[in-house]
């Protein structure tokens, strides 16, 4: 989170010189950043789901890489939601609750981080009886957070 | 790379049942995937550049996280360019040379992976006299690959 604060501070610093566009740009960048990390997450999730559902051959090394990528993304999530990166900055699926209920949002993100960390551990076993349930658990943390904090249409 | 082959195989498998759209969707997904990973890379690069140029206060932990994120993205790069995910599938900056000169492309990607791995090591020292040059080295590998394989406009 500190990272984002610095970015915003830098943008605001810059805005003294060049007007308010710098801050706006920073918020637009943050929105693009979180959308990109969600996209990377989703792509890997889709492939893991296909392996769990046996629609694609299971490959241990690939699954481990995907689980690890999703966990890395989970650790970036909070950096993508600086204050001000709401629908006033640019179209976004993020609900205002992200910023009005920060503790609840943080709790949901931490649940995702923990579940995806456990998925990395499960993936290393190569045992689908451990991987499957932990994959579902992780997917559940995505859904829980999206239900509360992501609107279906861009506002 | 195996990962991508499976995805493509799954898409092609699916396309037997539902026509050629599944394969096309898979290619469009791959293009979105690589664009998203480049976006995540770029966002972190921009912030690291600001710290190296002293436009933003240097923070060791933040810099380490950014270097590590960029290195993780570098390890995904090749997964984002399956055969067929060219301008025939959807607008893309990727030049045909990605697929017609795979060895050269691979060499450039590996250079990025190695340079960003060394940047992670440099970041851990917290010593800007080691970080600065390695950051420039890494940025150079981006530029080299983009010069050969990325067109400025989407084709």
PDB file of C-alpha atoms in Angstrom:
ATOM      1  CA  UNK A   1       0.000   0.000   0.000  1.00  0.00           C
ATOM      2  CA  UNK A   2       2.900   2.318   0.749  1.00  0.00           C
ATOM      3  CA  UNK A   3       3.933   1.910  -2.860  1.00  0.00           C
ATOM      4  CA  UNK A   4       0.664   3.322  -4.080  1.00  0.00           C
ATOM      5  CA  UNK A   5       0.827   6.192  -1.645  1.00  0.00           C
ATOM      6  CA  UNK A   6       4.205   7.157  -3.064  1.00  0.00           C
ATOM      7  CA  UNK A   7       2.925   6.910  -6.608  1.00  0.00           C
ATOM      8  CA  UNK A   8      -0.006   9.100  -5.749  1.00  0.00           C
ATOM      9  CA  UNK A   9       2.259  11.495  -3.870  1.00  0.00           C
ATOM     10  CA  UNK A  10       4.563  11.687  -6.870  1.00  0.00           C
ATOM     11  CA  UNK A  11       1.614  12.263  -9.150  1.00  0.00           C
ATOM     12  CA  UNK A  12       0.287  14.970  -6.872  1.00  0.00           C
ATOM     13  CA  UNK A  13       3.759  16.503  -6.664  1.00  0.00           C
ATOM     14  CA  UNK A  14       3.865  16.546 -10.416  1.00  0.00           C
ATOM     15  CA  UNK A  15       0.403  18.011 -10.595  1.00  0.00           C
ATOM     16  CA  UNK A  16       1.633  21.146  -8.859  1.00  0.00           C
ATOM     17  CA  UNK A  17       3.677  21.769 -11.971  1.00  0.00           C
ATOM     18  CA  UNK A  18       1.455  20.478 -14.738  1.00  0.00           C
ATOM     19  CA  UNK A  19      -2.072  20.765 -13.398  1.00  0.00           C
ATOM     20  CA  UNK A  20      -4.421  18.069 -12.228  1.00  0.00           C
ATOM     21  CA  UNK A  21      -3.905  15.745 -15.184  1.00  0.00           C
ATOM     22  CA  UNK A  22      -0.968  13.989 -13.549  1.00  0.00           C
ATOM     23  CA  UNK A  23      -3.083  12.832 -10.603  1.00  0.00           C
ATOM     24  CA  UNK A  24      -5.867  11.773 -12.949  1.00  0.00           C
ATOM     25  CA  UNK A  25      -3.359   9.866 -15.081  1.00  0.00           C
ATOM     26  CA  UNK A  26      -2.048   8.108 -12.001  1.00  0.00           C
ATOM     27  CA  UNK A  27      -5.582   6.961 -11.105  1.00  0.00           C
ATOM     28  CA  UNK A  28      -6.272   5.817 -14.668  1.00  0.00           C
ATOM     29  CA  UNK A  29      -2.980   3.910 -14.581  1.00  0.00           C
ATOM     30  CA  UNK A  30      -3.981   2.273 -11.291  1.00  0.00           C
ATOM     31  CA  UNK A  31      -7.313   1.174 -12.794  1.00  0.00           C
ATOM     32  CA  UNK A  32      -5.519  -0.286 -15.829  1.00  0.00           C
ATOM     33  CA  UNK A  33      -3.028  -1.922 -13.475  1.00  0.00           C
ATOM     34  CA  UNK A  34      -5.655  -3.738 -11.421  1.00  0.00           C
ATOM     35  CA  UNK A  35      -7.615  -4.717 -14.539  1.00  0.00           C
ATOM     36  CA  UNK A  36      -4.432  -6.218 -15.971  1.00  0.00           C
ATOM     37  CA  UNK A  37      -3.613  -8.158 -12.828  1.00  0.00           C
ATOM     38  CA  UNK A  38      -7.201  -9.482 -12.730  1.00  0.00           C
ATOM     39  CA  UNK A  39      -6.843 -10.494 -16.381  1.00  0.00           C
ATOM     40  CA  UNK A  40      -3.589 -12.370 -15.638  1.00  0.00           C
ATOM     41  CA  UNK A  41      -5.310 -13.993 -12.654  1.00  0.00           C
ATOM     42  CA  UNK A  42      -8.374 -14.945 -14.696  1.00  0.00           C
ATOM     43  CA  UNK A  43      -6.366 -16.473 -17.543  1.00  0.00           C
ATOM     44  CA  UNK A  44      -4.494 -18.730 -15.148  1.00  0.00           C
ATOM     45  CA  UNK A  45      -7.662 -19.531 -13.208  1.00  0.00           C
ATOM     46  CA  UNK A  46      -9.473 -20.609 -16.355  1.00  0.00           C
ATOM     47  CA  UNK A  47      -6.664 -23.025 -17.229  1.00  0.00           C
ATOM     48  CA  UNK A  48      -6.486 -24.415 -13.679  1.00  0.00           C
ATOM     49  CA  UNK A  49     -10.275 -24.883 -13.720  1.00  0.00           C
ATOM     50  CA  UNK A  50      -9.986 -26.789 -17.009  1.00  0.00           C
ATOM     51  CA  UNK A  51      -7.387 -29.090 -15.427  1.00  0.00           C
ATOM     52  CA  UNK A  52      -9.421 -29.588 -12.251  1.00  0.00           C
ATOM     53  CA  UNK A  53     -12.503 -30.395 -14.365  1.00  0.00           C
ATOM     54  CA  UNK A  54     -10.389 -32.714 -16.550  1.00  0.00           C
ATOM     55  CA  UNK A  55     -11.201 -30.703 -19.677  1.00  0.00           C
ATOM     56  CA  UNK A  56      -7.441 -30.309 -20.175  1.00  0.00           C
ATOM     57  CA  UNK A  57      -4.715 -32.831 -19.268  1.00  0.00           C
ATOM     58  CA  UNK A  58      -3.378 -32.163 -15.779  1.00  0.00           C
ATOM     59  CA  UNK A  59       0.287 -31.189 -15.757  1.00  0.00           C
ATOM     60  CA  UNK A  60       1.933 -30.738 -12.363  1.00  0.00           C
ATOM     61  CA  UNK A  61       4.580 -28.195 -13.387  1.00  0.00           C
ATOM     62  CA  UNK A  62       2.105 -26.074 -15.332  1.00  0.00           C
ATOM     63  CA  UNK A  63      -0.423 -26.151 -12.486  1.00  0.00           C
ATOM     64  CA  UNK A  64       2.254 -25.100  -9.996  1.00  0.00           C
ATOM     65  CA  UNK A  65       3.263 -22.194 -12.229  1.00  0.00           C
ATOM     66  CA  UNK A  66      -0.350 -21.068 -12.581  1.00  0.00           C
ATOM     67  CA  UNK A  67      -1.059 -21.321  -8.843  1.00  0.00           C
ATOM     68  CA  UNK A  68       2.102 -19.385  -8.104  1.00  0.00           C
ATOM     69  CA  UNK A  69       1.222 -16.689 -10.659  1.00  0.00           C
ATOM     70  CA  UNK A  70      -2.238 -16.284  -9.134  1.00  0.00           C
ATOM     71  CA  UNK A  71      -0.714 -15.992  -5.663  1.00  0.00           C
ATOM     72  CA  UNK A  72       1.728 -13.339  -6.897  1.00  0.00           C
ATOM     73  CA  UNK A  73      -1.213 -11.420  -8.357  1.00  0.00           C
ATOM     74  CA  UNK A  74      -3.081 -11.708  -5.057  1.00  0.00           C
ATOM     75  CA  UNK A  75      -0.164  -9.959  -3.348  1.00  0.00           C
ATOM     76  CA  UNK A  76      -0.463  -7.015  -5.775  1.00  0.00           C
ATOM     77  CA  UNK A  77      -4.217  -6.604  -5.461  1.00  0.00           C
ATOM     78  CA  UNK A  78      -4.225  -3.889  -2.827  1.00  0.00           C
ATOM     79  CA  UNK A  79      -1.690  -1.793  -4.785  1.00  0.00           C
ATOM     80  CA  UNK A  80      -4.270  -1.486  -7.558  1.00  0.00           C
ATOM     81  CA  UNK A  81      -6.890   0.336  -5.530  1.00  0.00           C
ATOM     82  CA  UNK A  82      -5.448   3.685  -4.374  1.00  0.00           C
ATOM     83  CA  UNK A  83      -7.970   6.165  -2.998  1.00  0.00           C
ATOM     84  CA  UNK A  84      -9.339   8.151  -5.903  1.00  0.00           C
ATOM     85  CA  UNK A  85      -9.163   5.326  -8.445  1.00  0.00           C
ATOM     86  CA  UNK A  86     -12.946   5.070  -8.443  1.00  0.00           C
ATOM     87  CA  UNK A  87     -15.586   5.694 -11.087  1.00  0.00           C
ATOM     88  CA  UNK A  88     -14.872   9.437 -10.920  1.00  0.00           C
ATOM     89  CA  UNK A  89     -11.430   8.716 -12.424  1.00  0.00           C
ATOM     90  CA  UNK A  90     -12.437   6.310 -15.205  1.00  0.00           C
ATOM     91  CA  UNK A  91     -14.991   3.575 -15.926  1.00  0.00           C
ATOM     92  CA  UNK A  92     -14.420   0.782 -13.430  1.00  0.00           C
ATOM     93  CA  UNK A  93     -16.192  -2.276 -12.080  1.00  0.00           C
ATOM     94  CA  UNK A  94     -14.961  -1.390  -8.586  1.00  0.00           C
ATOM     95  CA  UNK A  95     -17.780  -0.427  -6.229  1.00  0.00           C
ATOM     96  CA  UNK A  96     -17.361   2.559  -3.902  1.00  0.00           C
ATOM     97  CA  UNK A  97     -17.434   0.045  -1.038  1.00  0.00           C
ATOM     98  CA  UNK A  98     -13.754  -0.704  -1.806  1.00  0.00           C
ATOM     99  CA  UNK A  99     -12.925   2.659  -0.248  1.00  0.00           C
ATOM    100  CA  UNK A 100     -15.870   3.105   2.114  1.00  0.00           C
ATOM    101  CA  UNK A 101     -15.402  -0.323   3.718  1.00  0.00           C
ATOM    102  CA  UNK A 102     -11.599  -0.739   3.584  1.00  0.00           C
ATOM    103  CA  UNK A 103     -11.409  -3.214   6.456  1.00  0.00           C
ATOM    104  CA  UNK A 104     -13.929  -5.556   4.870  1.00  0.00           C
ATOM    105  CA  UNK A 105     -12.160  -5.226   1.515  1.00  0.00           C
ATOM    106  CA  UNK A 106      -8.794  -5.904   3.110  1.00  0.00           C
ATOM    107  CA  UNK A 107     -10.181  -8.981   4.862  1.00  0.00           C
ATOM    108  CA  UNK A 108     -11.444 -10.390   1.561  1.00  0.00           C
ATOM    109  CA  UNK A 109      -8.125  -9.727  -0.182  1.00  0.00           C
ATOM    110  CA  UNK A 110      -6.190 -11.386   2.654  1.00  0.00           C
ATOM    111  CA  UNK A 111      -8.506 -14.419   2.378  1.00  0.00           C
ATOM    112  CA  UNK A 112      -7.600 -14.628  -1.337  1.00  0.00           C
ATOM    113  CA  UNK A 113      -3.885 -14.332  -0.528  1.00  0.00           C
ATOM    114  CA  UNK A 114      -4.062 -17.090   2.081  1.00  0.00           C
ATOM    115  CA  UNK A 115      -6.156 -19.422  -0.051  1.00  0.00           C
ATOM    116  CA  UNK A 116      -3.888 -18.979  -3.080  1.00  0.00           C
ATOM    117  CA  UNK A 117      -0.793 -19.544  -0.890  1.00  0.00           C
ATOM    118  CA  UNK A 118      -2.373 -22.821   0.255  1.00  0.00           C
ATOM    119  CA  UNK A 119      -3.112 -23.649  -3.388  1.00  0.00           C
ATOM    120  CA  UNK A 120       0.598 -23.274  -4.188  1.00  0.00           C
ATOM    121  CA  UNK A 121       1.345 -25.762  -1.378  1.00  0.00           C
ATOM    122  CA  UNK A 122      -1.359 -28.159  -2.614  1.00  0.00           C
ATOM    123  CA  UNK A 123      -0.096 -27.854  -6.203  1.00  0.00           C
ATOM    124  CA  UNK A 124       3.342 -29.060  -5.122  1.00  0.00           C
ATOM    125  CA  UNK A 125       1.851 -32.354  -3.913  1.00  0.00           C
ATOM    126  CA  UNK A 126       0.504 -33.150  -7.383  1.00  0.00           C
ATOM    127  CA  UNK A 127      -2.415 -34.813  -5.608  1.00  0.00           C
ATOM    128  CA  UNK A 128      -5.747 -33.793  -7.116  1.00  0.00           C
ATOM    129  CA  UNK A 129      -7.593 -34.779  -3.924  1.00  0.00           C
ATOM    130  CA  UNK A 130      -5.726 -31.913  -2.244  1.00  0.00           C
ATOM    131  CA  UNK A 131      -5.603 -29.566  -5.223  1.00  0.00           C
ATOM    132  CA  UNK A 132      -9.291 -29.748  -6.184  1.00  0.00           C
ATOM    133  CA  UNK A 133     -10.772 -28.635  -2.851  1.00  0.00           C
ATOM    134  CA  UNK A 134      -8.137 -25.908  -2.421  1.00  0.00           C
ATOM    135  CA  UNK A 135      -8.805 -24.642  -5.927  1.00  0.00           C
ATOM    136  CA  UNK A 136     -12.512 -24.379  -5.060  1.00  0.00           C
ATOM    137  CA  UNK A 137     -11.649 -22.637  -1.794  1.00  0.00           C
ATOM    138  CA  UNK A 138      -9.540 -20.084  -3.693  1.00  0.00           C
ATOM    139  CA  UNK A 139     -12.231 -19.550  -6.324  1.00  0.00           C
ATOM    140  CA  UNK A 140     -14.655 -18.956  -3.461  1.00  0.00           C
ATOM    141  CA  UNK A 141     -12.523 -16.099  -2.139  1.00  0.00           C
ATOM    142  CA  UNK A 142     -12.603 -14.473  -5.599  1.00  0.00           C
ATOM    143  CA  UNK A 143     -16.377 -14.782  -5.745  1.00  0.00           C
ATOM    144  CA  UNK A 144     -16.897 -13.475  -2.200  1.00  0.00           C
ATOM    145  CA  UNK A 145     -14.842 -10.357  -2.892  1.00  0.00           C
ATOM    146  CA  UNK A 146     -16.408  -9.789  -6.316  1.00  0.00           C
ATOM    147  CA  UNK A 147     -19.929 -10.141  -4.884  1.00  0.00           C
ATOM    148  CA  UNK A 148     -19.238  -7.347  -2.404  1.00  0.00           C
ATOM    149  CA  UNK A 149     -16.862  -5.092  -4.297  1.00  0.00           C
ATOM    150  CA  UNK A 150     -17.240  -5.599  -8.055  1.00  0.00           C
ATOM    151  CA  UNK A 151     -20.250  -4.421  -9.990  1.00  0.00           C
ATOM    152  CA  UNK A 152     -21.175  -6.329 -13.134  1.00  0.00           C
ATOM    153  CA  UNK A 153     -21.197  -3.200 -15.273  1.00  0.00           C
ATOM    154  CA  UNK A 154     -18.611  -0.444 -15.366  1.00  0.00           C
ATOM    155  CA  UNK A 155     -19.839   2.585 -13.447  1.00  0.00           C
TER     156      UNK A 155
ATOM    157  CA  UNK B   1       5.444 -23.264 -23.387  1.00  0.00           C
ATOM    158  CA  UNK B   2       3.871 -26.659 -22.763  1.00  0.00           C
ATOM    159  CA  UNK B   3       1.103 -24.824 -20.954  1.00  0.00           C
ATOM    160  CA  UNK B   4       0.196 -22.904 -24.063  1.00  0.00           C
ATOM    161  CA  UNK B   5       0.279 -26.023 -26.184  1.00  0.00           C
ATOM    162  CA  UNK B   6      -2.264 -27.622 -23.862  1.00  0.00           C
ATOM    163  CA  UNK B   7      -4.469 -24.561 -23.956  1.00  0.00           C
ATOM    164  CA  UNK B   8      -4.347 -24.508 -27.693  1.00  0.00           C
ATOM    165  CA  UNK B   9      -4.919 -28.256 -27.829  1.00  0.00           C
ATOM    166  CA  UNK B  10      -7.915 -27.879 -25.540  1.00  0.00           C
ATOM    167  CA  UNK B  11      -9.240 -25.059 -27.675  1.00  0.00           C
ATOM    168  CA  UNK B  12      -8.751 -27.086 -30.814  1.00  0.00           C
ATOM    169  CA  UNK B  13     -10.336 -30.090 -29.149  1.00  0.00           C
ATOM    170  CA  UNK B  14     -13.298 -27.942 -28.248  1.00  0.00           C
ATOM    171  CA  UNK B  15     -13.431 -26.536 -31.751  1.00  0.00           C
ATOM    172  CA  UNK B  16     -14.221 -29.983 -33.094  1.00  0.00           C
ATOM    173  CA  UNK B  17     -17.488 -29.712 -31.223  1.00  0.00           C
ATOM    174  CA  UNK B  18     -18.353 -26.044 -31.519  1.00  0.00           C
ATOM    175  CA  UNK B  19     -16.613 -24.892 -34.687  1.00  0.00           C
ATOM    176  CA  UNK B  20     -13.588 -22.694 -35.099  1.00  0.00           C
ATOM    177  CA  UNK B  21     -14.643 -20.013 -32.612  1.00  0.00           C
ATOM    178  CA  UNK B  22     -13.099 -21.825 -29.671  1.00  0.00           C
ATOM    179  CA  UNK B  23      -9.625 -21.692 -31.238  1.00  0.00           C
ATOM    180  CA  UNK B  24     -10.148 -18.048 -32.165  1.00  0.00           C
ATOM    181  CA  UNK B  25     -11.277 -17.298 -28.601  1.00  0.00           C
ATOM    182  CA  UNK B  26      -8.201 -18.994 -27.235  1.00  0.00           C
ATOM    183  CA  UNK B  27      -5.975 -16.816 -29.445  1.00  0.00           C
ATOM    184  CA  UNK B  28      -7.837 -13.660 -28.450  1.00  0.00           C
ATOM    185  CA  UNK B  29      -7.437 -14.685 -24.811  1.00  0.00           C
ATOM    186  CA  UNK B  30      -3.710 -15.205 -25.346  1.00  0.00           C
ATOM    187  CA  UNK B  31      -3.377 -11.730 -26.865  1.00  0.00           C
ATOM    188  CA  UNK B  32      -5.245 -10.201 -23.913  1.00  0.00           C
ATOM    189  CA  UNK B  33      -3.087 -12.258 -21.561  1.00  0.00           C
ATOM    190  CA  UNK B  34       0.206 -10.992 -22.952  1.00  0.00           C
ATOM    191  CA  UNK B  35      -1.091  -7.424 -23.130  1.00  0.00           C
ATOM    192  CA  UNK B  36      -2.071  -7.669 -19.461  1.00  0.00           C
ATOM    193  CA  UNK B  37       1.300  -9.038 -18.389  1.00  0.00           C
ATOM    194  CA  UNK B  38       3.038  -6.262 -20.347  1.00  0.00           C
ATOM    195  CA  UNK B  39       0.772  -3.735 -18.606  1.00  0.00           C
ATOM    196  CA  UNK B  40       1.669  -5.146 -15.166  1.00  0.00           C
ATOM    197  CA  UNK B  41       5.336  -5.072 -16.177  1.00  0.00           C
ATOM    198  CA  UNK B  42       5.101  -1.507 -17.465  1.00  0.00           C
ATOM    199  CA  UNK B  43       3.361  -0.185 -14.364  1.00  0.00           C
ATOM    200  CA  UNK B  44       6.084  -1.573 -12.121  1.00  0.00           C
ATOM    201  CA  UNK B  45       8.813  -0.421 -14.504  1.00  0.00           C
ATOM    202  CA  UNK B  46       7.496   3.119 -14.495  1.00  0.00           C
ATOM    203  CA  UNK B  47       7.602   3.237 -10.694  1.00  0.00           C
ATOM    204  CA  UNK B  48      11.078   1.717 -10.533  1.00  0.00           C
ATOM    205  CA  UNK B  49      12.271   4.244 -13.130  1.00  0.00           C
ATOM    206  CA  UNK B  50      10.837   7.064 -10.997  1.00  0.00           C
ATOM    207  CA  UNK B  51      12.793   5.759  -7.988  1.00  0.00           C
ATOM    208  CA  UNK B  52      16.013   5.315  -9.977  1.00  0.00           C
ATOM    209  CA  UNK B  53      15.640   8.866 -11.353  1.00  0.00           C
ATOM    210  CA  UNK B  54      14.840  10.138  -7.843  1.00  0.00           C
ATOM    211  CA  UNK B  55      11.461  11.471  -8.963  1.00  0.00           C
ATOM    212  CA  UNK B  56       9.931   9.313  -6.212  1.00  0.00           C
ATOM    213  CA  UNK B  57      11.470   8.453  -2.813  1.00  0.00           C
ATOM    214  CA  UNK B  58      13.390   5.187  -2.995  1.00  0.00           C
ATOM    215  CA  UNK B  59      11.928   2.457  -0.804  1.00  0.00           C
ATOM    216  CA  UNK B  60      13.826  -0.806  -0.589  1.00  0.00           C
ATOM    217  CA  UNK B  61      10.874  -3.123   0.116  1.00  0.00           C
ATOM    218  CA  UNK B  62       8.734  -1.559  -2.607  1.00  0.00           C
ATOM    219  CA  UNK B  63      11.550  -1.734  -5.137  1.00  0.00           C
ATOM    220  CA  UNK B  64      12.170  -5.400  -4.314  1.00  0.00           C
ATOM    221  CA  UNK B  65       8.473  -6.172  -4.783  1.00  0.00           C
ATOM    222  CA  UNK B  66       8.415  -4.378  -8.144  1.00  0.00           C
ATOM    223  CA  UNK B  67      11.593  -6.086  -9.387  1.00  0.00           C
ATOM    224  CA  UNK B  68      10.223  -9.438  -8.318  1.00  0.00           C
ATOM    225  CA  UNK B  69       6.876  -8.778 -10.032  1.00  0.00           C
ATOM    226  CA  UNK B  70       8.644  -7.846 -13.268  1.00  0.00           C
ATOM    227  CA  UNK B  71      10.741 -11.005 -13.086  1.00  0.00           C
ATOM    228  CA  UNK B  72       7.606 -13.116 -12.536  1.00  0.00           C
ATOM    229  CA  UNK B  73       6.049 -11.476 -15.598  1.00  0.00           C
ATOM    230  CA  UNK B  74       9.212 -12.195 -17.621  1.00  0.00           C
ATOM    231  CA  UNK B  75       8.755 -15.898 -16.854  1.00  0.00           C
ATOM    232  CA  UNK B  76       5.209 -15.788 -18.298  1.00  0.00           C
ATOM    233  CA  UNK B  77       6.126 -13.956 -21.489  1.00  0.00           C
ATOM    234  CA  UNK B  78       6.494 -16.962 -23.761  1.00  0.00           C
ATOM    235  CA  UNK B  79       3.146 -18.399 -22.630  1.00  0.00           C
ATOM    236  CA  UNK B  80       1.463 -15.336 -24.140  1.00  0.00           C
ATOM    237  CA  UNK B  81       2.562 -15.953 -27.717  1.00  0.00           C
ATOM    238  CA  UNK B  82       1.100 -19.277 -28.910  1.00  0.00           C
ATOM    239  CA  UNK B  83       1.258 -19.898 -32.656  1.00  0.00           C
ATOM    240  CA  UNK B  84      -1.819 -18.362 -34.223  1.00  0.00           C
ATOM    241  CA  UNK B  85      -2.103 -15.441 -31.791  1.00  0.00           C
ATOM    242  CA  UNK B  86      -1.011 -13.036 -34.521  1.00  0.00           C
ATOM    243  CA  UNK B  87      -2.745 -10.184 -36.304  1.00  0.00           C
ATOM    244  CA  UNK B  88      -5.035 -12.669 -38.065  1.00  0.00           C
ATOM    245  CA  UNK B  89      -6.602 -13.446 -34.657  1.00  0.00           C
ATOM    246  CA  UNK B  90      -7.021  -9.888 -33.338  1.00  0.00           C
ATOM    247  CA  UNK B  91      -5.302  -6.492 -33.464  1.00  0.00           C
ATOM    248  CA  UNK B  92      -1.864  -6.890 -31.909  1.00  0.00           C
ATOM    249  CA  UNK B  93       1.425  -5.039 -31.715  1.00  0.00           C
ATOM    250  CA  UNK B  94       3.258  -8.353 -32.119  1.00  0.00           C
ATOM    251  CA  UNK B  95       5.140  -8.601 -35.389  1.00  0.00           C
ATOM    252  CA  UNK B  96       5.041 -11.826 -37.417  1.00  0.00           C
ATOM    253  CA  UNK B  97       8.754 -12.187 -36.611  1.00  0.00           C
ATOM    254  CA  UNK B  98       7.718 -13.536 -33.171  1.00  0.00           C
ATOM    255  CA  UNK B  99       6.679 -16.741 -34.922  1.00  0.00           C
ATOM    256  CA  UNK B 100       8.931 -16.643 -38.004  1.00  0.00           C
ATOM    257  CA  UNK B 101      12.103 -16.082 -35.929  1.00  0.00           C
ATOM    258  CA  UNK B 102      11.305 -18.065 -32.763  1.00  0.00           C
ATOM    259  CA  UNK B 103      14.940 -18.612 -31.785  1.00  0.00           C
ATOM    260  CA  UNK B 104      15.756 -14.909 -31.912  1.00  0.00           C
ATOM    261  CA  UNK B 105      12.561 -14.119 -29.989  1.00  0.00           C
ATOM    262  CA  UNK B 106      13.350 -16.748 -27.383  1.00  0.00           C
ATOM    263  CA  UNK B 107      16.885 -15.365 -26.989  1.00  0.00           C
ATOM    264  CA  UNK B 108      15.507 -11.880 -26.334  1.00  0.00           C
ATOM    265  CA  UNK B 109      12.974 -13.157 -23.800  1.00  0.00           C
ATOM    266  CA  UNK B 110      15.648 -15.158 -21.976  1.00  0.00           C
ATOM    267  CA  UNK B 111      17.822 -12.021 -21.833  1.00  0.00           C
ATOM    268  CA  UNK B 112      14.898 -10.204 -20.153  1.00  0.00           C
ATOM    269  CA  UNK B 113      14.425 -13.083 -17.704  1.00  0.00           C
ATOM    270  CA  UNK B 114      18.116 -13.110 -16.773  1.00  0.00           C
ATOM    271  CA  UNK B 115      18.405  -9.339 -16.455  1.00  0.00           C
ATOM    272  CA  UNK B 116      15.279  -9.097 -14.286  1.00  0.00           C
ATOM    273  CA  UNK B 117      16.525 -11.985 -12.104  1.00  0.00           C
ATOM    274  CA  UNK B 118      19.749 -10.018 -11.590  1.00  0.00           C
ATOM    275  CA  UNK B 119      17.654  -6.934 -10.810  1.00  0.00           C
ATOM    276  CA  UNK B 120      15.903  -8.869  -8.019  1.00  0.00           C
ATOM    277  CA  UNK B 121      19.353  -9.710  -6.602  1.00  0.00           C
ATOM    278  CA  UNK B 122      20.519  -6.091  -6.923  1.00  0.00           C
ATOM    279  CA  UNK B 123      17.284  -4.830  -5.312  1.00  0.00           C
ATOM    280  CA  UNK B 124      17.998  -6.923  -2.214  1.00  0.00           C
ATOM    281  CA  UNK B 125      21.272  -5.020  -1.645  1.00  0.00           C
ATOM    282  CA  UNK B 126      19.424  -1.710  -1.363  1.00  0.00           C
ATOM    283  CA  UNK B 127      22.484  -0.158  -2.999  1.00  0.00           C
ATOM    284  CA  UNK B 128      21.549   2.226  -5.814  1.00  0.00           C
ATOM    285  CA  UNK B 129      25.015   1.915  -7.356  1.00  0.00           C
ATOM    286  CA  UNK B 130      24.136  -1.728  -8.070  1.00  0.00           C
ATOM    287  CA  UNK B 131      20.412  -1.226  -8.705  1.00  0.00           C
ATOM    288  CA  UNK B 132      20.693   1.663 -11.169  1.00  0.00           C
ATOM    289  CA  UNK B 133      22.937  -0.061 -13.752  1.00  0.00           C
ATOM    290  CA  UNK B 134      20.986  -3.329 -13.494  1.00  0.00           C
ATOM    291  CA  UNK B 135      17.714  -1.479 -13.959  1.00  0.00           C
ATOM    292  CA  UNK B 136      19.110   0.098 -17.142  1.00  0.00           C
ATOM    293  CA  UNK B 137      20.359  -3.312 -18.296  1.00  0.00           C
ATOM    294  CA  UNK B 138      16.856  -4.762 -17.795  1.00  0.00           C
ATOM    295  CA  UNK B 139      15.185  -1.842 -19.554  1.00  0.00           C
ATOM    296  CA  UNK B 140      17.610  -2.427 -22.425  1.00  0.00           C
ATOM    297  CA  UNK B 141      16.385  -6.006 -22.835  1.00  0.00           C
ATOM    298  CA  UNK B 142      12.784  -4.706 -23.090  1.00  0.00           C
ATOM    299  CA  UNK B 143      13.798  -2.195 -25.746  1.00  0.00           C
ATOM    300  CA  UNK B 144      15.831  -4.707 -27.749  1.00  0.00           C
ATOM    301  CA  UNK B 145      12.928  -7.161 -27.918  1.00  0.00           C
ATOM    302  CA  UNK B 146      10.364  -4.440 -28.662  1.00  0.00           C
ATOM    303  CA  UNK B 147      12.536  -3.016 -31.454  1.00  0.00           C
ATOM    304  CA  UNK B 148      12.580  -6.393 -33.200  1.00  0.00           C
ATOM    305  CA  UNK B 149       9.208  -7.859 -32.320  1.00  0.00           C
ATOM    306  CA  UNK B 150       6.739  -5.104 -31.426  1.00  0.00           C
ATOM    307  CA  UNK B 151       5.292  -2.749 -34.005  1.00  0.00           C
ATOM    308  CA  UNK B 152       4.264   0.711 -32.834  1.00  0.00           C
ATOM    309  CA  UNK B 153       0.762   0.373 -34.250  1.00  0.00           C
ATOM    310  CA  UNK B 154      -1.580  -2.572 -33.921  1.00  0.00           C
ATOM    311  CA  UNK B 155      -1.624  -4.612 -37.126  1.00  0.00           C
TER     312      UNK B 155
END
